[in-house]
C-alpha cells in the first residue's frame, strides 16, 4: 500500500476517533441526565402512566447499547491507529495475508480479510454488539421461570383451572 493511501486511511481513522469521542460523551451525558417527565428532573402534577416508565426504560437501554457499540468501535479505531504506528496495518490477524486496499478504504479499522472475517462470523467468533444483545428471546430468558408466578395463558390453563 502506498504512502498516500496510508495517509488517507490515517486521516479517516483520526477523524472517526474524534467523532466517536464526541458521540460517547453525548451518550454518557444523556444517560446521566434526569429523565423525569422530560422536564429535566422537575416533578409534574401530570399523572404518571406505566407506558411512560416503559418508554424511559427502553430509551435508557437503547442508550446503553449505543454506548457499548460506540466504545467497541472506538477501541477498534484505536487499535487500527496503533497497528499503523507499528507498521503492521493492513495484515489479516488470522491468516497474515494482506487485506484488500478497497476493504481498508471502506472499513479502515478492519482486522481481517473478507475471507477470515466471514469465517469468524459463521463460527460465532465475532462479538455481538447490537440492540438485541441481552434481550430475552423467549420465556426461559426472563427473570421468573414460566409458571412460577401462577400465571396462565389462554388455552394453557389446567383442567382444574377451567372449572
PDB file of N, CA and C in Angstrom, residues 56-162:
ATOM      1  N   UNK A  56     -39.222   5.185  29.055  1.00  0.00           N
ATOM      2  CA  UNK A  56     -37.964   5.637  29.675  1.00  0.00           C
ATOM      3  C   UNK A  56     -36.978   4.477  29.800  1.00  0.00           C
ATOM      4  N   UNK A  57     -37.489   3.308  30.189  1.00  0.00           N
ATOM      5  CA  UNK A  57     -36.638   2.121  30.315  1.00  0.00           C
ATOM      6  C   UNK A  57     -36.057   1.744  28.954  1.00  0.00           C
ATOM      7  N   UNK A  58     -36.898   1.744  27.928  1.00  0.00           N
ATOM      8  CA  UNK A  58     -36.439   1.417  26.578  1.00  0.00           C
ATOM      9  C   UNK A  58     -35.351   2.383  26.125  1.00  0.00           C
ATOM     10  N   UNK A  59     -35.589   3.678  26.324  1.00  0.00           N
ATOM     11  CA  UNK A  59     -34.612   4.680  25.896  1.00  0.00           C
ATOM     12  C   UNK A  59     -33.305   4.533  26.667  1.00  0.00           C
ATOM     13  N   UNK A  60     -33.400   4.229  27.935  1.00  0.00           N
ATOM     14  CA  UNK A  60     -32.200   4.030  28.742  1.00  0.00           C
ATOM     15  C   UNK A  60     -31.405   2.826  28.241  1.00  0.00           C
ATOM     16  N   UNK A  61     -32.100   1.732  27.958  1.00  0.00           N
ATOM     17  CA  UNK A  61     -31.415   0.539  27.449  1.00  0.00           C
ATOM     18  C   UNK A  61     -30.833   0.785  26.057  1.00  0.00           C
ATOM     19  N   UNK A  62     -31.550   1.539  25.243  1.00  0.00           N
ATOM     20  CA  UNK A  62     -31.060   1.860  23.908  1.00  0.00           C
ATOM     21  C   UNK A  62     -29.772   2.688  24.013  1.00  0.00           C
ATOM     22  N   UNK A  63     -29.754   3.667  24.896  1.00  0.00           N
ATOM     23  CA  UNK A  63     -28.550   4.481  25.082  1.00  0.00           C
ATOM     24  C   UNK A  63     -27.389   3.626  25.574  1.00  0.00           C
ATOM     25  N   UNK A  64     -27.667   2.693  26.484  1.00  0.00           N
ATOM     26  CA  UNK A  64     -26.603   1.819  26.978  1.00  0.00           C
ATOM     27  C   UNK A  64     -26.044   0.953  25.846  1.00  0.00           C
ATOM     28  N   UNK A  65     -26.913   0.456  24.990  1.00  0.00           N
ATOM     29  CA  UNK A  65     -26.479  -0.359  23.858  1.00  0.00           C
ATOM     30  C   UNK A  65     -25.669   0.469  22.866  1.00  0.00           C
ATOM     31  N   UNK A  66     -26.146   1.673  22.573  1.00  0.00           N
ATOM     32  CA  UNK A  66     -25.401   2.556  21.669  1.00  0.00           C
ATOM     33  C   UNK A  66     -24.029   2.892  22.247  1.00  0.00           C
ATOM     34  N   UNK A  67     -23.975   3.143  23.553  1.00  0.00           N
ATOM     35  CA  UNK A  67     -22.701   3.441  24.198  1.00  0.00           C
ATOM     36  C   UNK A  67     -21.754   2.249  24.100  1.00  0.00           C
ATOM     37  N   UNK A  68     -22.284   1.051  24.288  1.00  0.00           N
ATOM     38  CA  UNK A  68     -21.472  -0.165  24.159  1.00  0.00           C
ATOM     39  C   UNK A  68     -20.927  -0.293  22.734  1.00  0.00           C
ATOM     40  N   UNK A  69     -21.776  -0.051  21.753  1.00  0.00           N
ATOM     41  CA  UNK A  69     -21.342  -0.116  20.355  1.00  0.00           C
ATOM     42  C   UNK A  69     -20.274   0.926  20.051  1.00  0.00           C
ATOM     43  N   UNK A  70     -20.494   2.161  20.530  1.00  0.00           N
ATOM     44  CA  UNK A  70     -19.528   3.249  20.289  1.00  0.00           C
ATOM     45  C   UNK A  70     -18.188   2.921  20.951  1.00  0.00           C
ATOM     46  N   UNK A  71     -18.234   2.363  22.161  1.00  0.00           N
ATOM     47  CA  UNK A  71     -16.994   2.020  22.867  1.00  0.00           C
ATOM     48  C   UNK A  71     -16.218   0.943  22.112  1.00  0.00           C
ATOM     49  N   UNK A  72     -16.929  -0.051  21.589  1.00  0.00           N
ATOM     50  CA  UNK A  72     -16.267  -1.111  20.822  1.00  0.00           C
ATOM     51  C   UNK A  72     -15.649  -0.557  19.545  1.00  0.00           C
ATOM     52  N   UNK A  73     -16.392   0.288  18.851  1.00  0.00           N
ATOM     53  CA  UNK A  73     -15.885   0.891  17.621  1.00  0.00           C
ATOM     54  C   UNK A  73     -14.675   1.783  17.909  1.00  0.00           C
ATOM     55  N   UNK A  74     -14.743   2.544  18.995  1.00  0.00           N
ATOM     56  CA  UNK A  74     -13.613   3.410  19.373  1.00  0.00           C
ATOM     57  C   UNK A  74     -12.368   2.572  19.671  1.00  0.00           C
ATOM     58  N   UNK A  75     -12.549   1.442  20.339  1.00  0.00           N
ATOM     59  CA  UNK A  75     -11.413   0.554  20.625  1.00  0.00           C
ATOM     60  C   UNK A  75     -10.833  -0.004  19.321  1.00  0.00           C
ATOM     61  N   UNK A  76     -11.708  -0.368  18.382  1.00  0.00           N
ATOM     62  CA  UNK A  76     -11.236  -0.867  17.084  1.00  0.00           C
ATOM     63  C   UNK A  76     -10.436   0.198  16.337  1.00  0.00           C
ATOM     64  N   UNK A  77     -10.896   1.437  16.397  1.00  0.00           N
ATOM     65  CA  UNK A  77     -10.198   2.543  15.721  1.00  0.00           C
ATOM     66  C   UNK A  77      -8.835   2.787  16.381  1.00  0.00           C
ATOM     67  N   UNK A  78      -8.804   2.806  17.716  1.00  0.00           N
ATOM     68  CA  UNK A  78      -7.520   2.995  18.429  1.00  0.00           C
ATOM     69  C   UNK A  78      -6.538   1.880  18.077  1.00  0.00           C
ATOM     70  N   UNK A  79      -7.052   0.640  18.021  1.00  0.00           N
ATOM     71  CA  UNK A  79      -6.189  -0.490  17.661  1.00  0.00           C
ATOM     72  C   UNK A  79      -5.640  -0.348  16.247  1.00  0.00           C
ATOM     73  N   UNK A  80      -6.481   0.122  15.322  1.00  0.00           N
ATOM     74  CA  UNK A  80      -6.034   0.307  13.934  1.00  0.00           C
ATOM     75  C   UNK A  80      -4.948   1.383  13.867  1.00  0.00           C
ATOM     76  N   UNK A  81      -5.140   2.472  14.610  1.00  0.00           N
ATOM     77  CA  UNK A  81      -4.110   3.523  14.644  1.00  0.00           C
ATOM     78  C   UNK A  81      -2.804   2.978  15.232  1.00  0.00           C
ATOM     79  N   UNK A  82      -2.912   2.127  16.236  1.00  0.00           N
ATOM     80  CA  UNK A  82      -1.716   1.514  16.831  1.00  0.00           C
ATOM     81  C   UNK A  82      -1.021   0.607  15.818  1.00  0.00           C
ATOM     82  N   UNK A  83      -1.800  -0.161  15.057  1.00  0.00           N
ATOM     83  CA  UNK A  83      -1.206  -1.021  14.029  1.00  0.00           C
ATOM     84  C   UNK A  83      -0.491  -0.183  12.967  1.00  0.00           C
ATOM     85  N   UNK A  84      -1.069   0.970  12.634  1.00  0.00           N
ATOM     86  CA  UNK A  84      -0.414   1.881  11.684  1.00  0.00           C
ATOM     87  C   UNK A  84       0.936   2.331  12.225  1.00  0.00           C
ATOM     88  N   UNK A  85       0.961   2.719  13.491  1.00  0.00           N
ATOM     89  CA  UNK A  85       2.210   3.189  14.110  1.00  0.00           C
ATOM     90  C   UNK A  85       3.261   2.083  14.169  1.00  0.00           C
ATOM     91  N   UNK A  86       2.797   0.847  14.380  1.00  0.00           N
ATOM     92  CA  UNK A  86       3.725  -0.279  14.500  1.00  0.00           C
ATOM     93  C   UNK A  86       4.150  -0.845  13.143  1.00  0.00           C
ATOM     94  N   UNK A  87       3.510  -0.370  12.074  1.00  0.00           N
ATOM     95  CA  UNK A  87       3.864  -0.832  10.735  1.00  0.00           C
ATOM     96  C   UNK A  87       3.274  -2.188  10.368  1.00  0.00           C
ATOM     97  N   UNK A  88       2.252  -2.637  11.091  1.00  0.00           N
ATOM     98  CA  UNK A  88       1.633  -3.928  10.778  1.00  0.00           C
ATOM     99  C   UNK A  88       0.207  -3.752  10.249  1.00  0.00           C
ATOM    100  N   UNK A  89      -0.168  -2.528   9.966  1.00  0.00           N
ATOM    101  CA  UNK A  89      -1.514  -2.246   9.474  1.00  0.00           C
ATOM    102  C   UNK A  89      -1.712  -2.870   8.102  1.00  0.00           C
ATOM    103  N   UNK A  90      -2.890  -3.434   7.882  1.00  0.00           N
ATOM    104  CA  UNK A  90      -3.220  -3.982   6.572  1.00  0.00           C
ATOM    105  C   UNK A  90      -2.998  -5.466   6.441  1.00  0.00           C
ATOM    106  N   UNK A  91      -2.531  -6.116   7.508  1.00  0.00           N
ATOM    107  CA  UNK A  91      -2.349  -7.568   7.507  1.00  0.00           C
ATOM    108  C   UNK A  91      -3.477  -8.203   8.300  1.00  0.00           C
ATOM    109  N   UNK A  92      -4.040  -9.275   7.765  1.00  0.00           N
ATOM    110  CA  UNK A  92      -5.100 -10.016   8.433  1.00  0.00           C
ATOM    111  C   UNK A  92      -4.530 -10.647   9.706  1.00  0.00           C
ATOM    112  N   UNK A  93      -5.221 -10.449  10.818  1.00  0.00           N
ATOM    113  CA  UNK A  93      -4.746 -11.006  12.081  1.00  0.00           C
ATOM    114  C   UNK A  93      -4.890 -12.524  12.128  1.00  0.00           C
ATOM    115  N   UNK A  94      -5.739 -13.093  11.283  1.00  0.00           N
ATOM    116  CA  UNK A  94      -5.955 -14.541  11.292  1.00  0.00           C
ATOM    117  C   UNK A  94      -4.985 -15.274  10.366  1.00  0.00           C
ATOM    118  N   UNK A  95      -4.900 -14.840   9.107  1.00  0.00           N
ATOM    119  CA  UNK A  95      -4.084 -15.577   8.130  1.00  0.00           C
ATOM    120  C   UNK A  95      -2.781 -14.856   7.760  1.00  0.00           C
ATOM    121  N   UNK A  96      -2.603 -13.620   8.226  1.00  0.00           N
ATOM    122  CA  UNK A  96      -1.400 -12.817   7.973  1.00  0.00           C
ATOM    123  C   UNK A  96      -1.234 -12.361   6.533  1.00  0.00           C
ATOM    124  N   UNK A  97      -2.262 -12.567   5.697  1.00  0.00           N
ATOM    125  CA  UNK A  97      -2.199 -12.078   4.314  1.00  0.00           C
ATOM    126  C   UNK A  97      -2.615 -10.609   4.290  1.00  0.00           C
ATOM    127  N   UNK A  98      -2.279  -9.949   3.195  1.00  0.00           N
ATOM    128  CA  UNK A  98      -2.659  -8.551   3.024  1.00  0.00           C
ATOM    129  C   UNK A  98      -4.178  -8.419   2.911  1.00  0.00           C
ATOM    130  N   UNK A  99      -4.733  -7.420   3.590  1.00  0.00           N
ATOM    131  CA  UNK A  99      -6.155  -7.112   3.461  1.00  0.00           C
ATOM    132  C   UNK A  99      -6.301  -6.226   2.229  1.00  0.00           C
ATOM    133  N   UNK A 100      -7.315  -6.488   1.433  1.00  0.00           N
ATOM    134  CA  UNK A 100      -7.531  -5.722   0.206  1.00  0.00           C
ATOM    135  C   UNK A 100      -7.644  -4.232   0.518  1.00  0.00           C
ATOM    136  N   UNK A 101      -6.981  -3.434  -0.297  1.00  0.00           N
ATOM    137  CA  UNK A 101      -6.977  -1.984  -0.112  1.00  0.00           C
ATOM    138  C   UNK A 101      -8.402  -1.416  -0.131  1.00  0.00           C
ATOM    139  N   UNK A 102      -9.238  -1.950  -1.000  1.00  0.00           N
ATOM    140  CA  UNK A 102     -10.624  -1.488  -1.080  1.00  0.00           C
ATOM    141  C   UNK A 102     -11.352  -1.698   0.236  1.00  0.00           C
ATOM    142  N   UNK A 103     -11.082  -2.824   0.896  1.00  0.00           N
ATOM    143  CA  UNK A 103     -11.705  -3.110   2.194  1.00  0.00           C
ATOM    144  C   UNK A 103     -11.224  -2.116   3.245  1.00  0.00           C
ATOM    145  N   UNK A 104      -9.949  -1.829   3.238  1.00  0.00           N
ATOM    146  CA  UNK A 104      -9.395  -0.896   4.224  1.00  0.00           C
ATOM    147  C   UNK A 104      -9.885   0.534   3.985  1.00  0.00           C
ATOM    148  N   UNK A 105     -10.095   0.895   2.738  1.00  0.00           N
ATOM    149  CA  UNK A 105     -10.631   2.228   2.452  1.00  0.00           C
ATOM    150  C   UNK A 105     -12.093   2.334   2.899  1.00  0.00           C
ATOM    151  N   UNK A 106     -12.833   1.234   2.771  1.00  0.00           N
ATOM    152  CA  UNK A 106     -14.236   1.227   3.183  1.00  0.00           C
ATOM    153  C   UNK A 106     -14.384   1.052   4.690  1.00  0.00           C
ATOM    154  N   UNK A 107     -13.535   0.241   5.293  1.00  0.00           N
ATOM    155  CA  UNK A 107     -13.599  -0.088   6.715  1.00  0.00           C
ATOM    156  C   UNK A 107     -12.182  -0.002   7.280  1.00  0.00           C
ATOM    157  N   UNK A 108     -11.704   1.203   7.550  1.00  0.00           N
ATOM    158  CA  UNK A 108     -10.287   1.376   7.874  1.00  0.00           C
ATOM    159  C   UNK A 108      -9.817   0.691   9.157  1.00  0.00           C
ATOM    160  N   UNK A 109     -10.725   0.268  10.003  1.00  0.00           N
ATOM    161  CA  UNK A 109     -10.341  -0.413  11.238  1.00  0.00           C
ATOM    162  C   UNK A 109     -10.448  -1.937  11.117  1.00  0.00           C
ATOM    163  N   UNK A 110     -10.606  -2.447   9.883  1.00  0.00           N
ATOM    164  CA  UNK A 110     -10.730  -3.888   9.662  1.00  0.00           C
ATOM    165  C   UNK A 110      -9.482  -4.604  10.169  1.00  0.00           C
ATOM    166  N   UNK A 111      -9.716  -5.717  10.857  1.00  0.00           N
ATOM    167  CA  UNK A 111      -8.628  -6.540  11.393  1.00  0.00           C
ATOM    168  C   UNK A 111      -8.323  -7.733  10.501  1.00  0.00           C
ATOM    169  N   UNK A 112      -9.348  -8.144   9.758  1.00  0.00           N
ATOM    170  CA  UNK A 112      -9.230  -9.383   8.990  1.00  0.00           C
ATOM    171  C   UNK A 112      -9.620  -9.168   7.542  1.00  0.00           C
ATOM    172  N   UNK A 113      -9.101 -10.032   6.694  1.00  0.00           N
ATOM    173  CA  UNK A 113      -9.517 -10.042   5.293  1.00  0.00           C
ATOM    174  C   UNK A 113     -10.964 -10.521   5.237  1.00  0.00           C
ATOM    175  N   UNK A 114     -11.593 -10.355   4.105  1.00  0.00           N
ATOM    176  CA  UNK A 114     -13.002 -10.729   3.972  1.00  0.00           C
ATOM    177  C   UNK A 114     -13.201 -12.217   4.236  1.00  0.00           C
ATOM    178  N   UNK A 115     -12.316 -13.053   3.709  1.00  0.00           N
ATOM    179  CA  UNK A 115     -12.448 -14.497   3.894  1.00  0.00           C
ATOM    180  C   UNK A 115     -12.420 -14.869   5.374  1.00  0.00           C
ATOM    181  N   UNK A 116     -11.460 -14.361   6.113  1.00  0.00           N
ATOM    182  CA  UNK A 116     -11.336 -14.698   7.536  1.00  0.00           C
ATOM    183  C   UNK A 116     -12.452 -14.055   8.368  1.00  0.00           C
ATOM    184  N   UNK A 117     -12.874 -12.856   8.006  1.00  0.00           N
ATOM    185  CA  UNK A 117     -13.971 -12.197   8.719  1.00  0.00           C
ATOM    186  C   UNK A 117     -15.271 -12.961   8.531  1.00  0.00           C
ATOM    187  N   UNK A 118     -15.518 -13.451   7.316  1.00  0.00           N
ATOM    188  CA  UNK A 118     -16.725 -14.234   7.031  1.00  0.00           C
ATOM    189  C   UNK A 118     -16.704 -15.540   7.812  1.00  0.00           C
ATOM    190  N   UNK A 119     -15.570 -16.191   7.848  1.00  0.00           N
ATOM    191  CA  UNK A 119     -15.424 -17.439   8.588  1.00  0.00           C
ATOM    192  C   UNK A 119     -15.647 -17.214  10.086  1.00  0.00           C
ATOM    193  N   UNK A 120     -15.067 -16.153  10.618  1.00  0.00           N
ATOM    194  CA  UNK A 120     -15.235 -15.848  12.042  1.00  0.00           C
ATOM    195  C   UNK A 120     -16.697 -15.572  12.380  1.00  0.00           C
ATOM    196  N   UNK A 121     -17.392 -14.881  11.482  1.00  0.00           N
ATOM    197  CA  UNK A 121     -18.815 -14.589  11.712  1.00  0.00           C
ATOM    198  C   UNK A 121     -19.641 -15.869  11.689  1.00  0.00           C
ATOM    199  N   UNK A 122     -19.364 -16.753  10.739  1.00  0.00           N
ATOM    200  CA  UNK A 122     -20.098 -18.018  10.646  1.00  0.00           C
ATOM    201  C   UNK A 122     -19.872 -18.888  11.875  1.00  0.00           C
ATOM    202  N   UNK A 123     -18.671 -18.823  12.428  1.00  0.00           N
ATOM    203  CA  UNK A 123     -18.329 -19.639  13.593  1.00  0.00           C
ATOM    204  C   UNK A 123     -18.731 -18.968  14.906  1.00  0.00           C
ATOM    205  N   UNK A 124     -19.292 -17.771  14.822  1.00  0.00           N
ATOM    206  CA  UNK A 124     -19.734 -17.079  16.035  1.00  0.00           C
ATOM    207  C   UNK A 124     -18.613 -16.465  16.852  1.00  0.00           C
ATOM    208  N   UNK A 125     -17.475 -16.209  16.236  1.00  0.00           N
ATOM    209  CA  UNK A 125     -16.343 -15.613  16.948  1.00  0.00           C
ATOM    210  C   UNK A 125     -16.320 -14.093  16.881  1.00  0.00           C
ATOM    211  N   UNK A 126     -17.357 -13.505  16.279  1.00  0.00           N
ATOM    212  CA  UNK A 126     -17.436 -12.050  16.170  1.00  0.00           C
ATOM    213  C   UNK A 126     -18.281 -11.549  17.333  1.00  0.00           C
ATOM    214  N   UNK A 127     -17.778 -10.571  18.107  1.00  0.00           N
ATOM    215  CA  UNK A 127     -18.579 -10.080  19.227  1.00  0.00           C
ATOM    216  C   UNK A 127     -19.895  -9.487  18.744  1.00  0.00           C
ATOM    217  N   UNK A 128     -20.965  -9.831  19.452  1.00  0.00           N
ATOM    218  CA  UNK A 128     -22.284  -9.320  19.112  1.00  0.00           C
ATOM    219  C   UNK A 128     -22.515  -8.036  19.881  1.00  0.00           C
ATOM    220  N   UNK A 129     -22.676  -6.952  19.168  1.00  0.00           N
ATOM    221  CA  UNK A 129     -22.970  -5.666  19.800  1.00  0.00           C
ATOM    222  C   UNK A 129     -24.075  -5.013  18.988  1.00  0.00           C
ATOM    223  N   UNK A 130     -25.293  -5.296  19.370  1.00  0.00           N
ATOM    224  CA  UNK A 130     -26.412  -4.686  18.679  1.00  0.00           C
ATOM    225  C   UNK A 130     -27.576  -4.534  19.640  1.00  0.00           C
ATOM    226  N   UNK A 131     -28.654  -3.943  19.173  1.00  0.00           N
ATOM    227  CA  UNK A 131     -29.768  -3.630  20.060  1.00  0.00           C
ATOM    228  C   UNK A 131     -30.470  -4.865  20.591  1.00  0.00           C
ATOM    229  N   UNK A 132     -30.284  -6.026  20.015  1.00  0.00           N
ATOM    230  CA  UNK A 132     -30.941  -7.231  20.504  1.00  0.00           C
ATOM    231  C   UNK A 132     -30.085  -8.027  21.475  1.00  0.00           C
ATOM    232  N   UNK A 133     -28.824  -7.641  21.637  1.00  0.00           N
ATOM    233  CA  UNK A 133     -27.922  -8.341  22.545  1.00  0.00           C
ATOM    234  C   UNK A 133     -28.441  -8.213  23.973  1.00  0.00           C
ATOM    235  N   UNK A 134     -28.645  -9.351  24.638  1.00  0.00           N
ATOM    236  CA  UNK A 134     -29.083  -9.331  26.020  1.00  0.00           C
ATOM    237  C   UNK A 134     -30.591  -9.309  26.214  1.00  0.00           C
ATOM    238  N   UNK A 135     -31.335  -9.135  25.157  1.00  0.00           N
ATOM    239  CA  UNK A 135     -32.792  -9.115  25.289  1.00  0.00           C
ATOM    240  C   UNK A 135     -33.319 -10.533  25.394  1.00  0.00           C
ATOM    241  N   UNK A 136     -34.395 -10.729  26.157  1.00  0.00           N
ATOM    242  CA  UNK A 136     -34.978 -12.069  26.216  1.00  0.00           C
ATOM    243  C   UNK A 136     -35.568 -12.459  24.867  1.00  0.00           C
ATOM    244  N   UNK A 137     -35.375 -13.703  24.501  1.00  0.00           N
ATOM    245  CA  UNK A 137     -35.896 -14.196  23.229  1.00  0.00           C
ATOM    246  C   UNK A 137     -37.083 -15.140  23.447  1.00  0.00           C
ATOM    247  N   UNK A 138     -37.322 -15.516  24.683  1.00  0.00           N
ATOM    248  CA  UNK A 138     -38.430 -16.402  24.991  1.00  0.00           C
ATOM    249  C   UNK A 138     -38.646 -16.468  26.487  1.00  0.00           C
ATOM    250  N   UNK A 139     -39.636 -17.238  26.931  1.00  0.00           N
ATOM    251  CA  UNK A 139     -39.958 -17.308  28.360  1.00  0.00           C
ATOM    252  C   UNK A 139     -38.792 -17.756  29.235  1.00  0.00           C
ATOM    253  N   UNK A 140     -37.920 -18.607  28.726  1.00  0.00           N
ATOM    254  CA  UNK A 140     -36.791 -19.099  29.535  1.00  0.00           C
ATOM    255  C   UNK A 140     -35.755 -18.016  29.820  1.00  0.00           C
ATOM    256  N   UNK A 141     -35.785 -16.946  29.054  1.00  0.00           N
ATOM    257  CA  UNK A 141     -34.815 -15.864  29.227  1.00  0.00           C
ATOM    258  C   UNK A 141     -35.273 -14.811  30.230  1.00  0.00           C
ATOM    259  N   UNK A 142     -36.470 -14.930  30.753  1.00  0.00           N
ATOM    260  CA  UNK A 142     -36.974 -13.939  31.698  1.00  0.00           C
ATOM    261  C   UNK A 142     -36.475 -14.244  33.093  1.00  0.00           C
ATOM    262  N   UNK A 143     -36.625 -13.277  33.997  1.00  0.00           N
ATOM    263  CA  UNK A 143     -36.150 -13.467  35.363  1.00  0.00           C
ATOM    264  C   UNK A 143     -36.928 -14.551  36.095  1.00  0.00           C
ATOM    265  N   UNK A 144     -38.237 -14.557  35.969  1.00  0.00           N
ATOM    266  CA  UNK A 144     -39.066 -15.546  36.638  1.00  0.00           C
ATOM    267  C   UNK A 144     -39.389 -16.675  35.662  1.00  0.00           C
ATOM    268  N   UNK A 145     -39.052 -17.916  36.020  1.00  0.00           N
ATOM    269  CA  UNK A 145     -39.388 -19.020  35.122  1.00  0.00           C
ATOM    270  C   UNK A 145     -40.884 -19.093  34.874  1.00  0.00           C
ATOM    271  N   UNK A 146     -41.244 -19.565  33.695  1.00  0.00           N
ATOM    272  CA  UNK A 146     -42.641 -19.668  33.294  1.00  0.00           C
ATOM    273  C   UNK A 146     -43.423 -20.472  34.325  1.00  0.00           C
ATOM    274  N   UNK A 147     -44.544 -19.932  34.779  1.00  0.00           N
ATOM    275  CA  UNK A 147     -45.414 -20.601  35.723  1.00  0.00           C
ATOM    276  C   UNK A 147     -45.100 -20.334  37.177  1.00  0.00           C
ATOM    277  N   UNK A 148     -43.945 -19.780  37.468  1.00  0.00           N
ATOM    278  CA  UNK A 148     -43.550 -19.538  38.852  1.00  0.00           C
ATOM    279  C   UNK A 148     -44.455 -18.525  39.540  1.00  0.00           C
ATOM    280  N   UNK A 149     -45.046 -17.640  38.753  1.00  0.00           N
ATOM    281  CA  UNK A 149     -45.895 -16.604  39.331  1.00  0.00           C
ATOM    282  C   UNK A 149     -47.376 -16.967  39.179  1.00  0.00           C
ATOM    283  N   UNK A 150     -47.669 -18.261  38.981  1.00  0.00           N
ATOM    284  CA  UNK A 150     -49.021 -18.783  38.830  1.00  0.00           C
ATOM    285  C   UNK A 150     -49.799 -18.078  37.717  1.00  0.00           C
ATOM    286  N   UNK A 151     -49.095 -17.656  36.675  1.00  0.00           N
ATOM    287  CA  UNK A 151     -49.772 -17.031  35.557  1.00  0.00           C
ATOM    288  C   UNK A 151     -50.330 -18.112  34.650  1.00  0.00           C
ATOM    289  N   UNK A 152     -51.370 -17.777  33.958  1.00  0.00           N
ATOM    290  CA  UNK A 152     -51.923 -18.708  32.983  1.00  0.00           C
ATOM    291  C   UNK A 152     -52.114 -17.956  31.689  1.00  0.00           C
ATOM    292  N   UNK A 153     -52.053 -18.691  30.620  1.00  0.00           N
ATOM    293  CA  UNK A 153     -52.271 -18.115  29.305  1.00  0.00           C
ATOM    294  C   UNK A 153     -53.550 -18.701  28.743  1.00  0.00           C
ATOM    295  N   UNK A 154     -54.137 -18.020  27.835  1.00  0.00           N
ATOM    296  CA  UNK A 154     -55.316 -18.547  27.151  1.00  0.00           C
ATOM    297  C   UNK A 154     -55.000 -19.903  26.556  1.00  0.00           C
ATOM    298  N   UNK A 155     -55.828 -20.865  26.883  1.00  0.00           N
ATOM    299  CA  UNK A 155     -55.638 -22.185  26.307  1.00  0.00           C
ATOM    300  C   UNK A 155     -54.617 -23.026  27.034  1.00  0.00           C
ATOM    301  N   UNK A 156     -53.853 -22.456  27.991  1.00  0.00           N
ATOM    302  CA  UNK A 156     -52.837 -23.207  28.712  1.00  0.00           C
ATOM    303  C   UNK A 156     -53.292 -23.618  30.101  1.00  0.00           C
ATOM    304  N   UNK A 157     -54.463 -23.207  30.519  1.00  0.00           N
ATOM    305  CA  UNK A 157     -54.923 -23.490  31.889  1.00  0.00           C
ATOM    306  C   UNK A 157     -55.161 -24.985  32.046  1.00  0.00           C
ATOM    307  N   UNK A 158     -54.910 -25.470  33.235  1.00  0.00           N
ATOM    308  CA  UNK A 158     -55.123 -26.896  33.507  1.00  0.00           C
ATOM    309  C   UNK A 158     -56.614 -27.162  33.647  1.00  0.00           C
ATOM    310  N   UNK A 159     -56.977 -28.445  33.681  1.00  0.00           N
ATOM    311  CA  UNK A 159     -58.386 -28.816  33.804  1.00  0.00           C
ATOM    312  C   UNK A 159     -58.992 -28.246  35.079  1.00  0.00           C
ATOM    313  N   UNK A 160     -58.245 -28.216  36.178  1.00  0.00           N
ATOM    314  CA  UNK A 160     -58.774 -27.706  37.450  1.00  0.00           C
ATOM    315  C   UNK A 160     -59.072 -26.220  37.362  1.00  0.00           C
ATOM    316  N   UNK A 161     -58.270 -25.480  36.608  1.00  0.00           N
ATOM    317  CA  UNK A 161     -58.471 -24.034  36.495  1.00  0.00           C
ATOM    318  C   UNK A 161     -59.681 -23.693  35.641  1.00  0.00           C
ATOM    319  N   UNK A 162     -60.086 -24.590  34.769  1.00  0.00           N
ATOM    320  CA  UNK A 162     -61.173 -24.312  33.841  1.00  0.00           C
ATOM    321  C   UNK A 162     -62.537 -24.469  34.487  1.00  0.00           C
TER     322      UNK A 162
END
